[in-house]
mmCIF file of C-alpha atoms and ligand atoms in Angstrom:
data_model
loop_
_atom_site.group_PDB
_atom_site.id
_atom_site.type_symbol
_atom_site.label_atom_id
_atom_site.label_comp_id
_atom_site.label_asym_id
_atom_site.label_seq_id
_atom_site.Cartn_x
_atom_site.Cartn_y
_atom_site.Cartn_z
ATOM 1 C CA UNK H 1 32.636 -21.644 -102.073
ATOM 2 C CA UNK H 2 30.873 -18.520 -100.469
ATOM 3 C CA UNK H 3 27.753 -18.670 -98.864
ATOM 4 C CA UNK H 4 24.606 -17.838 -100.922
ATOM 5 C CA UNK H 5 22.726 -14.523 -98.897
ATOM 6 C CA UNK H 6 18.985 -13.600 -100.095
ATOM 7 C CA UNK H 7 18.024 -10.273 -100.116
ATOM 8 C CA UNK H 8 14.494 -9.545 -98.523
ATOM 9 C CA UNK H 9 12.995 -9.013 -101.189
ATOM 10 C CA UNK H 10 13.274 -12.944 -102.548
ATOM 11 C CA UNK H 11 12.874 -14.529 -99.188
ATOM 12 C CA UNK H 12 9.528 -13.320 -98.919
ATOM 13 C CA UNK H 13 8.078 -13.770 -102.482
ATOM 14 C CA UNK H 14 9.500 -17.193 -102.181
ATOM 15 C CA UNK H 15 8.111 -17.657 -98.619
ATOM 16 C CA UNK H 16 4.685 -15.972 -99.713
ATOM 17 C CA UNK H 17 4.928 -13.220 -96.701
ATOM 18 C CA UNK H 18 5.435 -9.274 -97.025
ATOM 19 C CA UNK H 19 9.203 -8.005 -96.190
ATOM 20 C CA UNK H 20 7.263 -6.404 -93.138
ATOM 21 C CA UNK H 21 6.745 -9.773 -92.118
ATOM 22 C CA UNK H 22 10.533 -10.985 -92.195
ATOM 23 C CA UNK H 23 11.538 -7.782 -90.152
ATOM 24 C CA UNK H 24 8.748 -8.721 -87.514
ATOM 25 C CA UNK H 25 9.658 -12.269 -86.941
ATOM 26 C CA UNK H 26 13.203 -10.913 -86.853
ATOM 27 C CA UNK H 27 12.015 -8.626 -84.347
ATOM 28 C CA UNK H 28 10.759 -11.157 -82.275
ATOM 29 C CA UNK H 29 13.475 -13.058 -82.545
ATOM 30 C CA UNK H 30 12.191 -16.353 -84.777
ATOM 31 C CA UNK H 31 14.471 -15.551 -87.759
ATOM 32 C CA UNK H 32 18.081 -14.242 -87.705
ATOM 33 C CA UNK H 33 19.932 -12.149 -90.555
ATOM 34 C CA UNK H 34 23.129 -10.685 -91.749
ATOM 35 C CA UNK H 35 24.443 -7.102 -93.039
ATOM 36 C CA UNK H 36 26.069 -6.404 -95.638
ATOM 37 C CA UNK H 37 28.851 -3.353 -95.999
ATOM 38 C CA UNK H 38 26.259 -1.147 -96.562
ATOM 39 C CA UNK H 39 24.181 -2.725 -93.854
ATOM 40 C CA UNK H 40 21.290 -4.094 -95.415
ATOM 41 C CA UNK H 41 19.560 -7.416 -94.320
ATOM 42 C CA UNK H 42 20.663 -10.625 -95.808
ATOM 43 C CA UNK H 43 19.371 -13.938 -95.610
ATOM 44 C CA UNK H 44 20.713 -17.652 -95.148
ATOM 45 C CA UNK H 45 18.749 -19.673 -97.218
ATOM 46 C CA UNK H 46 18.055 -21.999 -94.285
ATOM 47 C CA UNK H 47 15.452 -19.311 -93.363
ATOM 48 C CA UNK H 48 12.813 -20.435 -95.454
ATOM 49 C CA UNK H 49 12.623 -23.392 -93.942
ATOM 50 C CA UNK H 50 12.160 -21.842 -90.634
ATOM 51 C CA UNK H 51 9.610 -19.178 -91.756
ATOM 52 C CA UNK H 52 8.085 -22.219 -93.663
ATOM 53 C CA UNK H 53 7.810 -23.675 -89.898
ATOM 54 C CA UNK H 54 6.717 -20.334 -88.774
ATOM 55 C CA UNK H 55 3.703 -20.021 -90.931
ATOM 56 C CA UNK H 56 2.501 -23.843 -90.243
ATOM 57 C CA UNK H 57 2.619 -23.341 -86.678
ATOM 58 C CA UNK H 58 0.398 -20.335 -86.766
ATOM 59 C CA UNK H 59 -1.885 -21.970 -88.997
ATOM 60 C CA UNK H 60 -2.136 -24.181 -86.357
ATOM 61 C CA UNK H 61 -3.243 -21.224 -83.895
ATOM 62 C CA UNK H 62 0.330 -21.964 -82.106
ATOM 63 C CA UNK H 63 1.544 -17.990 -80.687
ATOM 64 C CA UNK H 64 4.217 -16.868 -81.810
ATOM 65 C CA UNK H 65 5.923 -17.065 -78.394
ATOM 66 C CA UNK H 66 5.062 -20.365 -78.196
ATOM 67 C CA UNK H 67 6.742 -20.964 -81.715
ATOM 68 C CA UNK H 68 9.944 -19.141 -80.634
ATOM 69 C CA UNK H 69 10.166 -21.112 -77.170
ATOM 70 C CA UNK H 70 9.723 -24.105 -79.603
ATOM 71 C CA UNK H 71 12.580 -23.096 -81.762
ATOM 72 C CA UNK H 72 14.778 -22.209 -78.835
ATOM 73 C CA UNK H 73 15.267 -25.904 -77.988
ATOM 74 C CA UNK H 74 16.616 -26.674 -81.221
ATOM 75 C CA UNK H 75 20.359 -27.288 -80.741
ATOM 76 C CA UNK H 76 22.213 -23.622 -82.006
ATOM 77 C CA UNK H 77 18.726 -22.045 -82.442
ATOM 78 C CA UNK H 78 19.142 -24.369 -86.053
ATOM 79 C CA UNK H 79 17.186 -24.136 -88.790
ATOM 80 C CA UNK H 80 14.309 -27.716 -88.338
ATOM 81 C CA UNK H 81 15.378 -30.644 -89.804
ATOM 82 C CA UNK H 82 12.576 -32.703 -90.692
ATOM 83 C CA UNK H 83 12.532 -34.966 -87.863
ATOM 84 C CA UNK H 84 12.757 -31.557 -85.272
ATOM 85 C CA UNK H 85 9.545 -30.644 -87.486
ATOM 86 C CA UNK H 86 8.160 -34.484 -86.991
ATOM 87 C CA UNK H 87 9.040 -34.124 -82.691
ATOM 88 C CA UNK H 88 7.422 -30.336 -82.633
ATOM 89 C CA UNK H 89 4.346 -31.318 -84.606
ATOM 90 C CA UNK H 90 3.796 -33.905 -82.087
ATOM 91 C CA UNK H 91 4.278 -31.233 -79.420
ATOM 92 C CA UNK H 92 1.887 -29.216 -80.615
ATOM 93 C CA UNK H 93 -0.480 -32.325 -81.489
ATOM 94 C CA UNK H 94 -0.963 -32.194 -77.952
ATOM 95 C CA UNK H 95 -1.619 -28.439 -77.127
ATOM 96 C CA UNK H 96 -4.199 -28.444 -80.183
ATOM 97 C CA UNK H 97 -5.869 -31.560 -78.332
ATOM 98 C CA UNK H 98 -6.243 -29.731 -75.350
ATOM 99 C CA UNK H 99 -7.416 -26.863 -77.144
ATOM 100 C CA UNK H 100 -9.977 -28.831 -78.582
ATOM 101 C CA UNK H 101 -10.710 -30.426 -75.760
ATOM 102 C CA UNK H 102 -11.487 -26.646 -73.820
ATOM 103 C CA UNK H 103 -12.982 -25.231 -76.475
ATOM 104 C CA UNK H 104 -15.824 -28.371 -76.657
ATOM 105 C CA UNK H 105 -16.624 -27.863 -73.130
ATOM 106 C CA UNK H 106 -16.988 -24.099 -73.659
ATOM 107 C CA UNK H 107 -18.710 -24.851 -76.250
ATOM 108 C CA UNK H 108 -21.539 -27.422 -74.914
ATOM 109 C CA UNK H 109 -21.388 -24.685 -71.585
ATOM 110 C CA UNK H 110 -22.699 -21.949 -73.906
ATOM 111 C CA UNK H 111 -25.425 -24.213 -75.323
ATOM 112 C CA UNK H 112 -27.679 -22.868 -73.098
ATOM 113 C CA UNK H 113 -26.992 -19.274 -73.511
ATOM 114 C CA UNK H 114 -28.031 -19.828 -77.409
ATOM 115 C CA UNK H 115 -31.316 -17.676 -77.532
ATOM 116 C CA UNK H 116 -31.062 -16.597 -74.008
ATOM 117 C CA UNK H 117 -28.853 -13.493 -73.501
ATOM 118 C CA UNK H 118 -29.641 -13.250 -69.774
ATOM 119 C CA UNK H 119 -25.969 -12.900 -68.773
ATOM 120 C CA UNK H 120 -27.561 -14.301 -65.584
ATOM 121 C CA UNK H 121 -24.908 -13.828 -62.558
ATOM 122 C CA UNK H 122 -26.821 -16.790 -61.008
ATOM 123 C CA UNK H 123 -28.389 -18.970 -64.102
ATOM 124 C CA UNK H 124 -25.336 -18.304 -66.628
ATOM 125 C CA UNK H 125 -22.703 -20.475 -66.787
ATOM 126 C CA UNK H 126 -20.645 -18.814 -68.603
ATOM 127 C CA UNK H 127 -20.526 -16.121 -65.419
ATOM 128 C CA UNK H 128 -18.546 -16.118 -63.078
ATOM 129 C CA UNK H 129 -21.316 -17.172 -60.458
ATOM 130 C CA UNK H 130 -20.980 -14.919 -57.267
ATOM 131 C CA UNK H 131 -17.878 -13.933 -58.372
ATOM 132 C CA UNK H 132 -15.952 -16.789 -56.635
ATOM 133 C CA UNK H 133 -13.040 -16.716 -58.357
ATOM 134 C CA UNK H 134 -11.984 -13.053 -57.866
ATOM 135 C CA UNK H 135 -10.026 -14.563 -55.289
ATOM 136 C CA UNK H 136 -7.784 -16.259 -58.425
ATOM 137 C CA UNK H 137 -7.200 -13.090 -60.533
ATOM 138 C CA UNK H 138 -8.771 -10.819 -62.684
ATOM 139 C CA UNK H 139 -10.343 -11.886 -66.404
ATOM 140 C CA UNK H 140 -11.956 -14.900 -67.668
ATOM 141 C CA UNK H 141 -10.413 -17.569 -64.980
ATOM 142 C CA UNK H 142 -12.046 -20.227 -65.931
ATOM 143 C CA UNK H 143 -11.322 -19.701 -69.425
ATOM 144 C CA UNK H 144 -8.013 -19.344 -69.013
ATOM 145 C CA UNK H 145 -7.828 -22.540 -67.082
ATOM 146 C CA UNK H 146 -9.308 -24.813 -70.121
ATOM 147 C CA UNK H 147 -7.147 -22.879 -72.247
ATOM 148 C CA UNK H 148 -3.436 -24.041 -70.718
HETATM 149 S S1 FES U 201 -27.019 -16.066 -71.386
HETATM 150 FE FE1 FES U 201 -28.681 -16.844 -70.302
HETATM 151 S S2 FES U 201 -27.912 -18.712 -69.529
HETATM 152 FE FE2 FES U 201 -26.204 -17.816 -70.464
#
């Protein structure tokens, strides 16, 4: 029996995303298609399952690199089976704790900044007091720190 191929079109009113959106994630490499003879895309219908994957993650606030590093560690780049989906959710379980967990103590750090608007290079700490961490890089260190 041969395979059944969706057109764009149906993948993404069946997926709820544009067609510009299928060509993206195909650009970046989270979704794969076909051609036909006349070289138009085509679609196994595993793909909604993946793009159904796709849009939970970044629901989630997961990056798309992060979902397509994800995905890479699926055996044959396959399509989730629902306990891959039960072993990445717990992955990224984890990530969103952290990010939680950043994003509270940025939070109770800014507390104090509520009302103020000094910007204080000594008093502010959400500045980068004295600058000491030039020596680490350029842009929101810190930040970026509580963020990984
Ligand atoms: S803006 Fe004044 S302490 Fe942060």
């Amino acid at each position: 029996m041969a395979e059944v191929l969706l057109v764009p079109g149906k993948v993404a009113k069946r997926c709820g995303v544009a067609v510009s959106a299928l060509h993206f994630y195909e650009q970046k490499g989270l979704i794969h298609s076909s051609r036909n003879a006349g070289n138009q895309r085509r679609y196994h219908k595993d793909v909604m399952r993946r793009i159904a994957l796709i849009k939970a993650a970044q629901n989630l606030g997961i990056s798309l690199e992060e979902i397509k590093q994800t995905l890479a560690t699926l055996p044959d780049m396959r399509t989730p089976t629902q306990e891959d989906w039960q072993q990445l959710a717990q992955q990224w379980r984890e990530r969103l704790d952290q990010r939680i967990r950043a994003m509270t103590a940025l939070r109770d750090s800014l507390t104090g900044c509520i009302g103020c608007g000094c910007l204080s290079m000594k008093n502010c700490p959400m500045y980068n007091k004295d600058d000491e961490l030039a020596a680490a890089g350029p842009g929101a260190v810190l930040l970026n720190r509580r963020m990984t």
